[in-house]
mmCIF file of C-alpha atoms in Angstrom:
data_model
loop_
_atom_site.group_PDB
_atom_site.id
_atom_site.type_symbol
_atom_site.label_atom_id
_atom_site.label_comp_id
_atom_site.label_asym_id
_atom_site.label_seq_id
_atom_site.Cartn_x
_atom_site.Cartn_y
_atom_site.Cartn_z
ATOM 1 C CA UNK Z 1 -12.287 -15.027 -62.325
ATOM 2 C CA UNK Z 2 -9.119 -16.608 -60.254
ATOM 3 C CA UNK Z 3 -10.185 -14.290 -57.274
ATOM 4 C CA UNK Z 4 -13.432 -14.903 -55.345
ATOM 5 C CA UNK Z 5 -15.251 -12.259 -54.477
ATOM 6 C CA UNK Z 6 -16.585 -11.228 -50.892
ATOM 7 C CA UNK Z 7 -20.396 -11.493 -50.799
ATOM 8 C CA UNK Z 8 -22.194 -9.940 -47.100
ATOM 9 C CA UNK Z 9 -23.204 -13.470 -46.464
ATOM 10 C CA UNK Z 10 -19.793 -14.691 -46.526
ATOM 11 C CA UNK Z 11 -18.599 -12.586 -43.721
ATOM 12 C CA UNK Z 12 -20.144 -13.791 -40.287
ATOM 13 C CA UNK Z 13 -21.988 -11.106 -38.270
ATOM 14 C CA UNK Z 14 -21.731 -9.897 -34.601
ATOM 15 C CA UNK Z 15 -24.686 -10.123 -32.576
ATOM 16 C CA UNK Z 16 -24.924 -8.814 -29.116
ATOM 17 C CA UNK Z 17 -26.021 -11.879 -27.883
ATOM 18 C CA UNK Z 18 -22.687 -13.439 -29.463
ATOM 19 C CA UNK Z 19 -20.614 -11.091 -26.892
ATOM 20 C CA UNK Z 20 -20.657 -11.961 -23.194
ATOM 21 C CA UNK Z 21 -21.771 -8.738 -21.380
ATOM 22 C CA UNK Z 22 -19.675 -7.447 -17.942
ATOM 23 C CA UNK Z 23 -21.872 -7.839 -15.175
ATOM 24 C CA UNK Z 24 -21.696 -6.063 -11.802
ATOM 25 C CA UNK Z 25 -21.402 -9.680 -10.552
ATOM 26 C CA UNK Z 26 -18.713 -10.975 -12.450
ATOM 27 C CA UNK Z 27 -16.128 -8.605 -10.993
ATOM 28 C CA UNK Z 28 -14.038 -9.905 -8.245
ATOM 29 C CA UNK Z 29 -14.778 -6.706 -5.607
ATOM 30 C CA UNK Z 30 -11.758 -5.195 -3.873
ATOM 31 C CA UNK Z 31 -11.868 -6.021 -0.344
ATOM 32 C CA UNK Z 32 -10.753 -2.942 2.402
ATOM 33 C CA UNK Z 33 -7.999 -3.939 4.697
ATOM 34 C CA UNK Z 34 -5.476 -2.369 6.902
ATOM 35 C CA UNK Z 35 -2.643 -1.276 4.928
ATOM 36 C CA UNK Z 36 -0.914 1.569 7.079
ATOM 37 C CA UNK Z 37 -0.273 2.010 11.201
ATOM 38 C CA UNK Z 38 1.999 4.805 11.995
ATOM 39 C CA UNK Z 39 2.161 9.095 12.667
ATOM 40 C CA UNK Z 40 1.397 11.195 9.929
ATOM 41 C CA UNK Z 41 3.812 13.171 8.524
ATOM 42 C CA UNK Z 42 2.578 16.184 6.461
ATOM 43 C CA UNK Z 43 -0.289 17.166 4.978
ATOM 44 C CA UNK Z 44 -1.269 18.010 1.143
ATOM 45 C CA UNK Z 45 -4.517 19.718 1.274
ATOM 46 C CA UNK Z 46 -4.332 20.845 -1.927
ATOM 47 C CA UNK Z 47 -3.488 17.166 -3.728
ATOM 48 C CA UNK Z 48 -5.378 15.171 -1.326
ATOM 49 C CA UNK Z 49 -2.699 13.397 0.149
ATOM 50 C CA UNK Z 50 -0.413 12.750 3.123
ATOM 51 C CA UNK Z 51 2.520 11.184 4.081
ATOM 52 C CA UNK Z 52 3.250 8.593 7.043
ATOM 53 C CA UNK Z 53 5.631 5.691 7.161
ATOM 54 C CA UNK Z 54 7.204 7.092 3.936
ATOM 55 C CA UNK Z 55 4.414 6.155 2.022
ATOM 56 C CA UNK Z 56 2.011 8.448 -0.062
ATOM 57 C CA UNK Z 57 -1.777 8.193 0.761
ATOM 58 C CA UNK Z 58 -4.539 9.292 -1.287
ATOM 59 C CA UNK Z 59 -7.806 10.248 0.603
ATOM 60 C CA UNK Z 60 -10.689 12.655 0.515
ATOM 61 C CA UNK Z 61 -10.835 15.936 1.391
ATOM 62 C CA UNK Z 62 -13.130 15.177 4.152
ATOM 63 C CA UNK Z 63 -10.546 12.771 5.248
ATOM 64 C CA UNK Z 64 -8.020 14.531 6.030
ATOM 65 C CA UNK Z 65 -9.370 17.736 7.431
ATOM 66 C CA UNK Z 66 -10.323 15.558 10.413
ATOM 67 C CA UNK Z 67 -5.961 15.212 10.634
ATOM 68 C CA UNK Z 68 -2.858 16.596 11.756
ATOM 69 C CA UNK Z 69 0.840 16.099 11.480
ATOM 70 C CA UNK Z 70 1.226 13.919 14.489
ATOM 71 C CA UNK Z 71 -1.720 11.972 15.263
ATOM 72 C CA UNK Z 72 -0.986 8.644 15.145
ATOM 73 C CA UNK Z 73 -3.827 6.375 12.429
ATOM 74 C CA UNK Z 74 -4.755 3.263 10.626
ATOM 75 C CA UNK Z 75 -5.135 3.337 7.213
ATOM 76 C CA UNK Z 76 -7.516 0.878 5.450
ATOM 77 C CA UNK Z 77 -7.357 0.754 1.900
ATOM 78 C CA UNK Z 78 -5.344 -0.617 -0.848
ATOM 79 C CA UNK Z 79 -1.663 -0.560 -2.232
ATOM 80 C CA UNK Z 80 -1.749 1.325 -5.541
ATOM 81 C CA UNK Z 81 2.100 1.253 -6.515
ATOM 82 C CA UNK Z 82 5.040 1.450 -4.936
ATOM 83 C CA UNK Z 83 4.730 4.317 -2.122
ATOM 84 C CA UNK Z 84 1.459 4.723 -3.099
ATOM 85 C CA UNK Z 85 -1.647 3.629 -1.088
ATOM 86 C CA UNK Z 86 -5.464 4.563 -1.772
ATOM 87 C CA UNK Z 87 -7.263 5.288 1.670
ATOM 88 C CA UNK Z 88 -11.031 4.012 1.962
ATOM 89 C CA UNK Z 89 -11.597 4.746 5.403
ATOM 90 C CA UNK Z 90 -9.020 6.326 8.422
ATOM 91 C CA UNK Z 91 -8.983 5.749 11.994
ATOM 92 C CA UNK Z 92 -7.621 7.873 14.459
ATOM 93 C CA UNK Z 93 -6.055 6.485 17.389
ATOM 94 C CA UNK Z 94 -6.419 8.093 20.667
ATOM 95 C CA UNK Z 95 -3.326 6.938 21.652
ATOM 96 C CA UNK Z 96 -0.327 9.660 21.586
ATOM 97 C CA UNK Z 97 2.724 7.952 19.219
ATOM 98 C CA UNK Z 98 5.934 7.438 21.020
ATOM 99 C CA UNK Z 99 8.846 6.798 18.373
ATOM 100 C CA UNK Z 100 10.770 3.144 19.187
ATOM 101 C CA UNK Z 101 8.011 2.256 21.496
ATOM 102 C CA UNK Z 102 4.253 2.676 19.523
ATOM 103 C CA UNK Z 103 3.433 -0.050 17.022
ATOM 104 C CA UNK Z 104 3.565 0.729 13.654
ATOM 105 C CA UNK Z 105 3.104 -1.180 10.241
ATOM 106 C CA UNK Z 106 3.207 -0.774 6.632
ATOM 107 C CA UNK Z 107 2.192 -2.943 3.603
ATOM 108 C CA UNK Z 108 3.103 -1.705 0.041
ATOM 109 C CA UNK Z 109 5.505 -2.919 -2.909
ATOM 110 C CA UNK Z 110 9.072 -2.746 -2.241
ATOM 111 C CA UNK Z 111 11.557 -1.120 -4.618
ATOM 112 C CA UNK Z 112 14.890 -1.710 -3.093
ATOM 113 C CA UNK Z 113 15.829 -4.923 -1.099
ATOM 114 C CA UNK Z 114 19.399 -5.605 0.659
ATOM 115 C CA UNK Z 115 19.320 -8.789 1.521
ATOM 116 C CA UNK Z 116 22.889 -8.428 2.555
ATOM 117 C CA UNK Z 117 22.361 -5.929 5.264
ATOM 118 C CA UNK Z 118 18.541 -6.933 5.878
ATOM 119 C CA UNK Z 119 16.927 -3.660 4.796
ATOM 120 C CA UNK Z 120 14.214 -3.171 2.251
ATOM 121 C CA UNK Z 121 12.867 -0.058 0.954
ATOM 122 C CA UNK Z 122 8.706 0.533 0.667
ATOM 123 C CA UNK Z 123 8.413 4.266 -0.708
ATOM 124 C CA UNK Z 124 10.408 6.757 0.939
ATOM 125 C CA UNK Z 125 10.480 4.205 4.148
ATOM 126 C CA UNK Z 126 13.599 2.192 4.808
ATOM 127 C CA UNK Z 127 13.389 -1.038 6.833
ATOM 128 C CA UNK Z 128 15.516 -3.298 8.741
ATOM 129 C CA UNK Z 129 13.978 -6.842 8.857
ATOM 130 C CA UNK Z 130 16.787 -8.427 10.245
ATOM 131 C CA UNK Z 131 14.869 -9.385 13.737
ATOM 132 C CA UNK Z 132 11.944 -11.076 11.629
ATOM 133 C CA UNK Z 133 14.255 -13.549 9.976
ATOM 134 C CA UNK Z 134 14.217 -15.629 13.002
ATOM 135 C CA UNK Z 135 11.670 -16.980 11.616
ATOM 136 C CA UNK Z 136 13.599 -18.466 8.094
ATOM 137 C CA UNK Z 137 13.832 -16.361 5.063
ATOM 138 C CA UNK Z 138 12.238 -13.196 3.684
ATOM 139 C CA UNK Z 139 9.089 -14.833 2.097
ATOM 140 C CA UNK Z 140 8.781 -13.916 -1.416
ATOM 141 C CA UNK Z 141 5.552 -11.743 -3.139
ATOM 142 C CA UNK Z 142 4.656 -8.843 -5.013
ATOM 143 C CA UNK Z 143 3.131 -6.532 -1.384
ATOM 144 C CA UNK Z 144 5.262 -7.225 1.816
ATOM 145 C CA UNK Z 145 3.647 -6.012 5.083
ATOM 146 C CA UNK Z 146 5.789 -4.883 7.960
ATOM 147 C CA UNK Z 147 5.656 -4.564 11.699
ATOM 148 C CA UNK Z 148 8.059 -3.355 14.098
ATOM 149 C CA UNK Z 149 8.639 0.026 15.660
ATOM 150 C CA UNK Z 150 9.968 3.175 14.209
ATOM 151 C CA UNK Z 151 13.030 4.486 16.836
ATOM 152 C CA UNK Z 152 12.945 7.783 15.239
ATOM 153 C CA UNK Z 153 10.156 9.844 13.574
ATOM 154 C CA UNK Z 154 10.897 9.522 9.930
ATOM 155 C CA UNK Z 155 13.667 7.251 10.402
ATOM 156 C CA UNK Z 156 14.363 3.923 10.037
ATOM 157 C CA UNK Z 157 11.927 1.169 10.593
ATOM 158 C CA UNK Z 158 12.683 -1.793 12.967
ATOM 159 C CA UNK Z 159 10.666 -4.773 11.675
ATOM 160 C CA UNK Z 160 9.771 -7.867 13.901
ATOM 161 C CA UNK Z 161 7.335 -9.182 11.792
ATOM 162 C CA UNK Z 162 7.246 -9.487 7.308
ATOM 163 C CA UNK Z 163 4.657 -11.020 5.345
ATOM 164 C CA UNK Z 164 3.946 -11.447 1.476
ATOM 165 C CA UNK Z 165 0.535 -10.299 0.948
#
């Protein structure tokens, strides 16, 4: 008799209408931007994925049948880890790539950072920033996005320009 029992009506039920539904609407949508400028390096037909500026991009099949090592694109998309970035659409540029002279950028999440020697890491990519510090101090963020030039195919990256995304 010290212990009260549980009756149904005790216990409050949950009615759909109590729970507040997902809606198309209510999610914030990704939005496509530029995330990668540079030669690509090899080709993975077979896990849908190639390389350029040290980073690992995920595309269609479609996608990259329509490339080869060499061509020189722009990759818009999004970062999905460190290395990693998701390709929505790819644009070829018509313009042949000359290493230490072509444009290039990256954006992605860096794992190693020198501050010392002014190098950062973004996947397999290693970048000296030094010549964008003329500008104050390496901003601070989760995504960086560099531009510069890259001297050597596969080699270091010279960066003029950072950015926190």
């Amino acid at each position: 008799a010290d212990n009260a029992g549980i009756n149904g009506g005790d216990i409050a039920g949950i009615n759909g209408g109590d729970i507040a539904g997902i809606n198309g609407g209510d999610i914030e949508r990704r939005v496509t931007q530029s995330v990668l400028s540079g030669p690509v390096e090899a080709i993975d037909l077979t896990n849908n994925v190639f390389t350029a500026m040290g980073q690992t991009v995920m595309a269609s099949s479609s996608m990259l049948n329509s490339l080869s090592v060499g061509d020189m694109v722009t990759v818009d998309g999004s970062v999905v880890g460190p290395g990693w970035l998701y390709a929505d659409a790819i644009s070829l540029s018509h313009e042949t790539y000359v290493p230490g002279a072509t444009p290039v950028f990256v954006t992605g999440i860096m794992t190693e950072l020198n501050e010392g020697l002014g190098r950062a890491r973004i996947g397999d990519l290693e970048v000296d920033y030094t010549p964008s510090l003329s500008n104050g101090s390496l901003p601070r963020g989760n995504v960086y996005r560099f531009a510069g030039t890259q001297p050597r195919g596969k080699g270091l990256m010279v960066s003029d320009s950072i950015a926190a995304e």
